């Protein structure tokens, strides 16, 4: 038989501040060891029957918490009330860095904490019930629930303002030795006092999550900089981008094979020509019409010359006889050879290949304008001349394009990897391991 | 289920038992501490008023630990430098008993274990020292000087004339928990683990003003 008596309700303890007489409530029930009078900022010993005044803060020190004490927000599926607030600070190179810590309380689930860094970054903090283990390494690390946390910073944090209640004996000016270890979005922190090492586990959350949780009015201030355990928004993205790159390359390779196998590589035109510079006739001419059939495909124009110790330039336009649409191309061809103390050498290439991608079917002709160094009338020396042939091949595999696509495909993974790296260097620039050289 | 009862040898009020194995209990009416002697119960002292306490657990609270239902039948209250904590004595439906410690609503479940190694005197033990109990390493995380504050309900041993005592808390990397109570010789070893509040599926908890 269970008891039919309703369990007694635990009452919030109310008292009067022995310093100013104002009302003070203990929302943390018997857990609160220290409470600050909201009226006169006296720090009271909540465990003494007379609520002895331990310390008194100056009114000029008063700070207003972003989350009003007494408000409740949901975390881990349960409501927690903001019952305490302290400002802590570290002094580094004469610069003061401060942050706020909220004591959150639920009478069944106990205490949690919320940390606000005043730059728009927040952390929800849970007590740690296991023992983190130090891993010997160049950079210190700790192992906790089989996850490695990298040491980020060592600091001496001092309490500079307190409000509300605390489940410990709070003391203005008290300094604790802190070490932070990160595995974003988590951060393990140890606080060492003479009696014990207290570990806590913080999880990075956004201002928007805090505003949503506590139903705060307005919107959270924008975050600036990168916080120690802020998750890198690009985590996993370089890997995914490289995987995508690999898939695209494989696809490209399949396409290449497909084109290589299915390309007809049909010769639709071939003709031999000769050219002499300085001749009075107009150098440009048009070829007879040839027909391109079938799917739109790449057209290759191969020019073979017999140049020797000379150069030539070919301006070539592929023109659709019906529409008049033209594809302009140009290429310089040169060939030199000789010998010196290192032996014989050659430079340049007698032949040239011009490619036009995706030319639709139709009747076409070429307009060709060869050019060589001109020998003006009266100068001594043979005029520059050459013999050459022009060959038009339709439906060739567009291998050059594949190479271009390959290079373009490389851009996103490289860009994403660089941006991820930049975020990480911003993060670590605030740590004990910031590179001393490098950034200005 | 019929429950054994007796009458308080001090005030005559009925004293009900939730657990047949109880060695000590308290009278709800006159707060006498009663201990079993042969077939009888004897008054050995009186509990001082219990402190203002905000554990959500109370005697009669039920819960489930590792699929086994339990009921809270008694507790020991300790004070220390930074507050107080409760060791709740729980009895499972198979007759075994264990402990739920509640320190600022952080809960550890533990069971008494035979001390399988010889411990050095408590004065020679420091934080960070590691002991091996039953194939697991436990590291001392805190040494606490505690003060016996009171008892309530049914306990598996006599526990009523204590004063100051030392406790060692131990934890392991894989989340095991241990406590060594140096008030006895040899010391008492308790081994267990931390548990989340919701995992224990409590029923018949206390209510809190503004929270229910």
XYZ file of C-alpha atoms in Angstrom:
652
model
C 0.000 0.000 0.000
C 1.466 3.319 -1.056
C 0.985 6.399 1.016
C -2.077 8.431 0.030
C -0.628 11.592 1.500
C 0.410 14.059 -1.217
C 4.109 14.759 -1.021
C 4.806 18.081 0.669
C 5.675 20.943 -1.628
C 9.156 22.345 -1.159
C 8.728 26.092 -0.685
C 10.885 28.847 -2.076
C 12.660 30.384 0.889
C 12.177 34.125 1.279
C 14.168 36.335 3.580
C 15.079 39.931 4.159
C 18.514 41.274 3.407
C 20.223 42.033 6.720
C 21.971 44.949 5.052
C 19.105 46.860 3.366
C 15.987 45.021 4.553
C 14.867 44.296 0.982
C 13.278 40.941 0.060
C 15.525 38.126 -1.185
C 14.266 34.762 -2.507
C 16.106 31.452 -2.745
C 14.923 29.972 -6.063
C 17.553 27.244 -5.812
C 15.936 26.013 -2.560
C 18.519 24.453 -0.223
C 21.115 24.174 -3.000
C 22.015 27.857 -2.912
C 25.034 28.606 -0.759
C 25.410 32.254 -1.743
C 22.805 34.806 -2.748
C 23.192 38.420 -3.790
C 20.624 40.949 -2.581
C 19.134 42.383 -5.800
C 18.551 45.727 -4.085
C 21.862 46.542 -2.406
C 24.189 43.944 -4.034
C 25.279 42.446 -0.700
C 26.641 38.914 -1.053
C 24.843 36.844 1.627
C 25.711 33.472 3.127
C 22.542 31.511 2.304
C 23.541 28.703 4.683
C 23.775 30.831 7.796
C 20.482 31.293 9.697
C 20.971 35.056 9.776
C 22.133 35.375 6.147
C 25.385 37.037 7.075
C 26.725 39.648 4.700
C 29.972 38.301 3.232
C 30.788 41.043 0.749
C 29.206 44.184 -0.611
C 29.400 45.231 -4.256
C 29.361 48.859 -5.325
C 26.244 50.054 -7.134
C 28.565 51.372 -9.874
C 29.607 47.781 -10.605
C 26.028 46.693 -11.391
C 25.539 44.877 -14.705
C 22.254 43.846 -16.271
C 22.097 40.244 -17.509
C 20.984 39.754 -21.120
C 18.719 36.971 -19.816
C 16.746 38.377 -16.870
C 17.209 36.250 -13.738
C 14.015 34.322 -13.009
C 13.291 33.582 -16.673
C 13.136 29.980 -17.830
C 14.375 28.403 -21.028
C 14.236 24.849 -22.356
C 17.411 22.800 -22.666
C 17.767 19.031 -23.118
C 13.988 18.820 -23.124
C 13.449 20.406 -19.706
C 12.883 23.925 -18.367
C 15.794 25.579 -16.563
C 15.574 28.835 -14.622
C 18.332 31.442 -14.758
C 19.010 31.894 -11.034
C 22.564 33.250 -10.939
C 24.813 35.488 -13.016
C 28.506 36.220 -12.755
C 30.952 38.145 -14.901
C 34.414 36.667 -15.131
C 37.449 38.146 -16.764
C 40.992 37.412 -17.785
C 43.670 40.023 -18.250
C 46.062 39.391 -21.101
C 48.712 41.944 -22.121
C 46.840 44.622 -20.206
C 43.678 43.857 -22.158
C 40.591 42.733 -20.244
C 38.447 39.991 -21.777
C 35.187 39.287 -20.009
C 32.266 36.933 -20.338
C 29.085 36.148 -18.423
C 28.068 32.857 -16.826
C 24.435 32.074 -15.975
C 23.543 29.484 -13.350
C 20.576 27.476 -14.686
C 18.502 25.384 -12.295
C 15.834 22.701 -12.434
C 14.922 21.143 -9.046
C 14.902 17.620 -10.529
C 17.809 17.804 -12.964
C 20.073 20.109 -10.993
C 22.403 22.753 -12.383
C 23.527 23.697 -15.861
C 25.316 26.826 -17.026
C 25.145 29.199 -19.942
C 28.151 31.220 -21.081
C 27.854 34.456 -23.078
C 31.030 35.941 -24.519
C 29.533 39.367 -25.451
C 30.493 38.793 -29.100
C 27.366 36.842 -29.956
C 28.715 33.382 -29.050
C 27.017 31.146 -26.433
C 27.730 27.820 -24.736
C 25.419 25.486 -22.847
C 27.378 23.755 -20.080
C 26.720 20.389 -18.463
C 28.510 18.874 -15.470
C 30.976 16.102 -16.349
C 30.418 12.766 -14.599
C 33.359 10.833 -16.037
C 37.085 11.390 -15.735
C 38.814 13.026 -18.731
C 42.255 11.490 -19.303
C 45.312 13.441 -20.368
C 47.060 12.129 -23.489
C 50.791 12.742 -23.588
C 51.503 14.664 -26.799
C 53.361 17.696 -28.134
C 50.143 19.655 -27.893
C 48.279 18.539 -24.755
C 45.034 16.688 -25.335
C 42.452 14.966 -23.199
C 40.416 11.927 -24.055
C 36.762 11.958 -23.002
C 34.076 9.520 -24.125
C 36.554 8.280 -26.759
C 36.817 11.740 -28.323
C 40.051 13.735 -28.408
C 39.916 17.306 -27.129
C 42.829 19.583 -28.104
C 44.174 22.005 -25.541
C 43.179 25.526 -26.537
C 44.045 27.970 -23.769
C 45.141 28.245 -20.181
C 43.824 31.210 -18.231
C 43.308 32.695 -14.793
C 39.680 33.742 -14.600
C 38.614 36.203 -11.925
C 35.050 36.880 -10.791
C 34.276 40.567 -11.283
C 30.508 40.766 -10.740
C 27.835 38.522 -9.182
C 24.031 38.587 -9.079
C 21.417 36.023 -7.996
C 22.273 32.727 -6.316
C 24.986 30.139 -6.581
C 25.324 26.500 -5.499
C 28.835 27.345 -4.323
C 30.341 30.020 -2.094
C 30.831 32.822 -4.572
C 33.519 35.408 -3.936
C 34.185 38.591 -5.835
C 37.797 38.729 -7.009
C 38.325 34.974 -6.622
C 40.586 33.527 -9.303
C 40.484 30.020 -10.700
C 42.955 28.258 -12.926
C 41.201 27.209 -16.159
C 42.184 24.993 -19.056
C 40.006 24.685 -22.127
C 40.174 21.728 -24.510
C 38.173 21.725 -27.737
C 36.471 19.261 -30.077
C 33.948 21.591 -31.757
C 31.089 21.984 -31.031
C 32.217 20.703 -27.611
C 34.688 22.184 -25.163
C 35.927 20.528 -21.984
C 37.030 22.931 -19.288
C 38.809 22.196 -16.062
C 38.787 24.550 -13.120
C 41.423 23.778 -10.548
C 41.124 24.879 -6.948
C 43.214 23.587 -4.065
C 40.689 20.853 -3.204
C 39.574 19.555 -6.543
C 39.539 19.707 -10.305
C 36.065 20.378 -11.640
C 35.382 19.470 -15.249
C 32.509 20.731 -17.329
C 31.458 20.156 -20.897
C 30.269 23.092 -22.972
C 28.361 22.825 -26.214
C 28.427 25.759 -28.638
C 24.986 27.212 -29.323
C 23.906 30.257 -31.311
C 22.340 33.422 -29.969
C 19.231 32.490 -31.959
C 18.935 29.232 -29.941
C 19.219 31.188 -26.671
C 16.618 33.755 -27.810
C 14.294 30.957 -28.910
C 14.792 28.992 -25.697
C 14.136 31.917 -23.320
C 11.640 33.652 -25.661
C 13.695 36.834 -25.389
C 12.338 39.903 -27.208
C 14.047 41.164 -30.362
C 16.837 39.276 -32.044
C 20.299 38.264 -30.846
C 23.273 40.481 -31.703
C 25.283 39.246 -34.678
C 28.313 37.167 -33.755
C 31.778 38.457 -34.518
C 34.971 36.455 -34.851
C 35.343 32.709 -34.389
C 34.789 31.230 -30.914
C 37.051 28.469 -29.560
C 34.562 25.620 -30.000
C 32.388 27.159 -32.714
C 31.754 24.439 -35.285
C 33.397 25.113 -38.620
C 30.483 25.593 -41.039
C 32.610 23.873 -43.678
C 33.324 20.754 -41.600
C 33.078 17.778 -43.923
C 32.521 20.021 -46.932
C 36.036 19.672 -48.454
C 35.720 15.899 -48.167
C 32.312 16.025 -49.857
C 33.621 18.424 -52.507
C 36.579 16.153 -53.282
C 34.279 13.143 -53.396
C 32.054 15.024 -55.832
C 35.139 15.964 -57.837
C 36.119 12.295 -58.015
C 32.642 11.370 -59.187
C 32.655 14.099 -61.844
C 36.072 12.987 -63.096
C 34.814 9.424 -63.356
C 31.776 10.673 -65.257
C 34.008 12.781 -67.481
C 36.155 9.740 -68.168
C 33.089 7.707 -69.143
C 31.964 10.548 -71.444
C 35.441 10.714 -72.971
C 35.353 7.003 -73.722
C 31.844 7.366 -75.124
C 32.917 10.199 -77.437
C 36.087 8.438 -78.461
C 34.131 5.327 -79.395
C 31.210 7.032 -81.115
C 33.086 9.821 -82.936
C 33.079 9.219 -86.668
C 36.235 11.293 -87.291
C 35.173 11.662 -90.919
C 37.370 13.621 -93.362
C 35.062 16.012 -95.200
C 37.623 18.153 -97.011
C 41.251 17.982 -98.080
C 43.225 20.219 -100.408
C 46.891 21.178 -101.067
C 47.916 24.811 -101.465
C 51.011 26.954 -101.819
C 51.674 30.490 -100.711
C 54.290 33.095 -101.519
C 54.567 36.349 -99.631
C 54.566 39.635 -101.444
C 52.621 38.289 -104.401
C 50.273 40.835 -105.774
C 47.190 38.687 -105.561
C 44.851 38.876 -102.546
C 46.147 36.190 -100.113
C 42.737 35.172 -98.754
C 40.564 32.653 -100.535
C 37.595 30.413 -99.864
C 37.469 26.659 -100.165
C 34.810 24.659 -101.927
C 31.726 23.866 -99.887
C 31.679 20.659 -97.828
C 28.842 19.111 -95.877
C 28.702 18.294 -92.136
C 26.098 15.642 -91.348
C 24.594 14.169 -88.199
C 24.681 15.474 -84.615
C 26.365 18.777 -83.742
C 29.971 17.774 -83.200
C 33.496 19.095 -83.012
C 35.272 20.018 -86.222
C 39.043 19.761 -86.485
C 40.967 21.735 -89.088
C 44.463 20.328 -89.618
C 47.052 22.455 -91.382
C 50.295 20.779 -92.489
C 53.107 22.965 -93.836
C 56.614 22.428 -95.132
C 57.990 25.488 -93.295
C 61.689 25.532 -92.587
C 63.471 28.347 -90.712
C 60.337 30.379 -91.180
C 56.908 31.211 -89.771
C 53.443 31.639 -91.110
C 50.107 32.770 -89.725
C 46.766 31.269 -90.708
C 43.549 33.118 -90.233
C 40.751 30.595 -90.729
C 36.988 31.116 -90.602
C 34.533 28.248 -90.790
C 31.413 29.691 -92.439
C 27.925 28.238 -92.744
C 26.875 28.749 -96.350
C 23.166 29.054 -95.530
C 23.209 31.297 -92.461
C 26.530 33.036 -92.976
C 27.455 32.312 -89.366
C 31.209 32.036 -88.956
C 33.701 30.653 -86.440
C 36.923 32.700 -86.414
C 40.231 31.066 -85.558
C 43.865 31.856 -86.011
C 47.145 30.129 -85.441
C 50.813 30.854 -85.934
C 53.011 28.067 -87.250
C 56.801 28.178 -87.188
C 59.670 25.789 -87.533
C 63.366 26.438 -86.889
C 66.266 24.076 -86.514
C 70.023 24.273 -86.107
C 72.906 22.995 -84.075
C 75.136 24.427 -81.392
C 77.539 23.162 -78.749
C 74.732 21.123 -77.162
C 73.964 19.419 -80.450
C 71.163 19.896 -82.884
C 67.893 21.532 -81.971
C 64.509 22.241 -83.383
C 61.889 24.719 -82.299
C 58.253 24.966 -83.191
C 55.884 22.754 -85.095
C 55.191 22.561 -88.808
C 51.596 21.513 -88.322
C 48.676 23.132 -86.544
C 45.264 21.936 -85.457
C 42.301 24.226 -84.936
C 39.206 22.893 -83.202
C 35.650 24.198 -83.141
C 33.342 22.546 -80.633
C 29.771 21.538 -81.380
C 29.174 22.643 -84.964
C 25.628 21.884 -86.160
C 25.043 19.985 -89.407
C 24.956 22.031 -92.619
C 26.910 23.164 -95.652
C 30.156 24.947 -94.801
C 33.232 26.400 -96.391
C 36.485 27.839 -95.078
C 37.827 31.308 -95.621
C 41.637 31.032 -95.317
C 44.101 33.918 -95.071
C 47.744 32.826 -94.896
C 50.379 35.378 -93.998
C 54.207 35.287 -94.069
C 56.940 37.835 -93.603
C 56.681 40.082 -96.621
C 59.655 40.976 -98.731
C 59.022 44.385 -100.166
C 59.850 44.943 -103.772
C 63.490 45.742 -104.363
C 64.900 43.896 -101.380
C 67.311 41.180 -102.044
C 66.445 37.675 -101.105
C 63.977 35.078 -102.017
C 60.353 35.715 -101.082
C 59.017 33.602 -98.235
C 56.931 30.742 -99.490
C 55.464 27.448 -98.390
C 53.380 24.534 -99.477
C 50.603 23.411 -97.166
C 47.534 21.288 -96.977
C 44.219 21.850 -95.228
C 42.172 18.960 -93.970
C 38.757 19.210 -92.288
C 37.697 16.349 -90.052
C 34.160 16.258 -88.698
C 32.977 14.678 -85.431
C 36.300 14.333 -83.604
C 36.346 13.518 -79.887
C 36.590 16.960 -78.111
C 39.472 15.965 -75.820
C 40.635 19.542 -75.198
C 37.292 20.384 -73.657
C 37.591 17.519 -71.253
C 40.850 18.951 -69.985
C 39.278 22.386 -69.534
C 36.320 20.889 -67.638
C 38.742 18.980 -65.419
C 40.442 22.230 -64.404
C 37.095 23.946 -63.750
C 36.000 20.988 -61.629
C 39.052 21.493 -59.419
C 37.984 25.009 -58.444
C 35.195 24.245 -55.900
C 37.055 21.651 -53.781
C 40.183 23.807 -53.620
C 38.143 26.911 -52.741
C 36.173 25.100 -50.010
C 39.360 23.602 -48.524
C 40.961 27.049 -48.378
C 37.934 28.626 -46.705
C 37.772 25.851 -44.108
C 41.443 26.412 -43.350
C 40.889 30.151 -42.952
C 38.147 29.545 -40.353
C 40.478 27.219 -38.416
C 43.347 29.716 -38.406
C 40.949 32.410 -37.117
C 39.902 30.027 -34.315
C 43.431 29.129 -33.277
C 44.627 32.753 -33.480
C 42.827 33.267 -30.135
C 44.531 30.269 -28.496
C 47.820 29.614 -26.729
C 48.988 28.159 -30.035
C 48.525 31.211 -32.283
C 51.358 31.369 -34.839
C 53.597 34.259 -33.831
C 54.650 35.176 -37.359
C 52.281 35.126 -40.307
C 49.276 37.400 -40.038
C 49.789 41.098 -39.420
C 1.629 -7.233 -0.411
C 1.523 -7.446 3.355
C 4.096 -5.357 5.129
C 5.616 -6.245 8.458
C 4.856 -3.765 11.188
C 5.923 -3.262 14.761
C 5.100 -0.695 17.386
C 7.550 1.993 18.368
C 9.008 0.981 21.742
C 9.157 4.671 22.611
C 5.746 6.118 21.634
C 3.765 3.042 20.657
C 2.924 4.297 17.163
C 2.883 1.685 14.392
C 6.138 1.446 12.428
C 5.748 0.006 8.928
C 8.512 -1.723 7.021
C 8.984 -1.613 3.268
C 11.918 -4.008 3.504
C 12.239 -7.120 5.624
C 16.021 -6.826 5.776
C 16.050 -3.535 7.712
C 18.502 -3.385 10.624
C 17.623 0.180 11.581
C 14.614 2.452 11.085
C 13.129 5.660 12.453
C 9.690 6.270 13.963
C 7.789 8.771 11.803
C 5.963 10.125 14.839
C 8.502 10.541 17.654
C 11.672 10.431 15.475
C 13.222 7.703 17.632
C 15.996 5.703 16.015
C 15.184 1.995 16.342
C 17.614 -0.878 15.807
C 16.865 -4.574 15.538
C 17.937 -6.717 18.481
C 17.016 -10.349 18.062
C 13.292 -10.228 17.317
C 12.691 -6.889 18.960
C 13.305 -3.247 18.142
C 15.151 -1.055 20.550
C 15.355 2.699 20.775
C 18.964 3.875 20.577
C 18.476 7.600 20.103
C 16.487 10.370 18.516
C 16.963 12.123 15.162
C 17.412 15.830 15.324
C 15.112 17.863 13.040
C 16.003 17.172 9.427
C 17.589 20.098 7.623
C 15.883 22.180 4.925
C 16.628 19.958 2.040
C 15.753 20.087 -1.640
C 16.317 16.585 -2.914
C 13.421 15.657 -5.210
C 13.602 12.119 -3.785
C 11.699 11.095 -0.637
C 10.985 7.892 1.220
C 8.437 6.005 -0.897
C 9.810 7.338 -4.209
C 9.836 4.573 -6.800
C 12.024 4.174 -9.846
C 13.652 1.784 -12.272
C 17.381 1.098 -12.530
C 18.583 -1.246 -15.280
C 15.078 -2.644 -15.783
C 14.727 -3.380 -12.068
C 12.058 -1.511 -10.086
C 13.105 -0.098 -6.729
C 11.606 1.839 -3.851
C 13.378 4.347 -1.601
C 13.193 3.121 2.013
C 15.703 5.220 3.933
C 18.481 7.748 3.824
C 21.572 9.134 5.489
C 22.131 12.883 5.361
C 25.621 14.349 5.435
C 26.832 17.913 5.787
C 30.109 19.105 4.389
C 31.848 22.409 3.900
C 29.758 23.281 0.830
C 26.302 22.056 1.738
C 24.709 18.693 2.312
C 23.938 15.556 0.380
C 21.719 12.498 0.710
C 22.522 8.826 0.418
C 19.155 7.259 -0.384
C 18.813 3.595 0.538
C 16.847 1.832 -2.206
C 15.455 -1.700 -2.211
C 14.882 -3.579 -5.452
C 11.996 -5.958 -6.003
C 14.445 -8.886 -5.905
C 15.376 -7.979 -2.302
C 18.795 -6.469 -3.102
C 19.534 -3.025 -1.828
C 21.682 -0.185 -3.076
C 22.219 3.544 -2.810
C 21.402 6.626 -4.817
C 23.486 9.574 -3.792
C 22.014 12.937 -4.602
C 24.424 15.848 -4.401
C 22.917 19.002 -5.884
C 20.695 16.837 -8.061
C 23.575 14.914 -9.583
C 22.778 11.268 -9.098
C 25.070 8.260 -8.621
C 23.787 4.711 -8.123
C 26.108 2.421 -6.146
C 26.212 -0.903 -4.361
C 28.343 -2.015 -1.471
C 31.319 -4.102 -2.618
C 33.864 -6.138 -0.716
C 37.091 -4.189 -0.453
C 39.413 -6.467 -2.452
C 42.657 -4.573 -1.808
C 44.332 -3.185 1.273
C 43.972 0.598 1.350
C 46.577 2.898 2.863
C 45.414 5.123 5.726
C 43.234 7.943 4.470
C 45.828 10.572 5.423
C 48.181 9.037 2.841
C 45.716 9.190 -0.030
C 45.622 12.172 -2.349
C 43.618 13.440 -5.269
C 44.695 11.862 -8.551
C 45.720 8.573 -6.945
C 44.425 5.511 -8.778
C 43.119 2.273 -7.242
C 42.106 -0.893 -9.032
C 38.865 -2.511 -7.910
C 37.527 -5.546 -9.746
C 39.594 -4.996 -12.934
C 38.795 -1.308 -13.284
C 40.923 1.714 -12.468
C 39.337 4.406 -10.344
C 40.991 7.758 -9.725
C 40.418 9.791 -6.581
C 38.657 13.015 -7.625
C 37.856 14.432 -4.202
C 38.405 13.890 -0.498
C 35.525 15.165 1.558
C 35.356 15.623 5.297
C 31.699 15.079 6.047
C 29.586 15.387 9.131
C 26.802 12.943 9.904
C 23.609 15.026 9.915
C 20.775 12.568 10.298
C 18.999 9.396 9.226
C 15.510 8.575 8.105
C 13.750 5.278 7.467
C 15.155 1.830 6.922
C 18.855 1.093 6.643
C 20.782 -2.157 6.056
C 23.070 -1.516 9.046
C 23.167 0.430 12.307
C 24.143 3.987 11.562
C 23.308 6.567 14.200
C 26.193 7.493 16.476
C 28.538 9.015 13.909
C 30.292 12.337 13.855
C 32.967 13.474 11.359
C 34.227 11.087 8.702
C 36.249 11.061 5.516
C 34.868 10.143 2.122
C 36.834 9.491 -1.051
C 35.075 9.935 -4.362
C 36.534 8.086 -7.320
C 35.733 8.202 -11.018
C 36.967 6.358 -14.075
C 37.421 7.446 -17.704
C 34.562 5.181 -18.789
C 32.138 6.737 -16.329
C 32.360 4.391 -13.341
C 31.917 5.821 -9.877
C 33.127 4.767 -6.461
C 32.985 6.009 -2.870
C 35.039 4.871 0.078
C 33.583 5.569 3.511
C 36.358 5.697 6.110
C 34.006 5.734 9.109
C 34.344 1.950 9.430
C 37.398 -0.260 9.721
C 38.008 -1.684 7.180
C 36.535 1.159 5.115
C 33.340 0.551 3.158
C 33.613 0.482 -0.620
C 30.675 1.399 -2.848
C 30.907 0.984 -6.632
C 28.475 2.185 -9.254
C 27.893 4.773 -11.916
C 26.447 8.240 -12.481
C 22.895 8.250 -13.830
C 20.736 10.862 -15.494
C 17.633 11.878 -13.579
C 15.225 10.847 -16.344
C 16.904 7.424 -16.741
C 15.643 6.382 -13.287
C 11.978 6.937 -14.267
C 11.073 8.197 -10.803
C 7.534 8.240 -9.452
C 6.190 9.836 -6.264
C 8.779 12.609 -6.169
C 8.546 15.737 -4.082
C 6.955 18.819 -5.587
C 8.592 22.224 -5.781
C 6.829 25.564 -5.498
C 6.580 27.106 -8.947
C 7.622 23.940 -10.790
C 4.628 21.579 -10.860
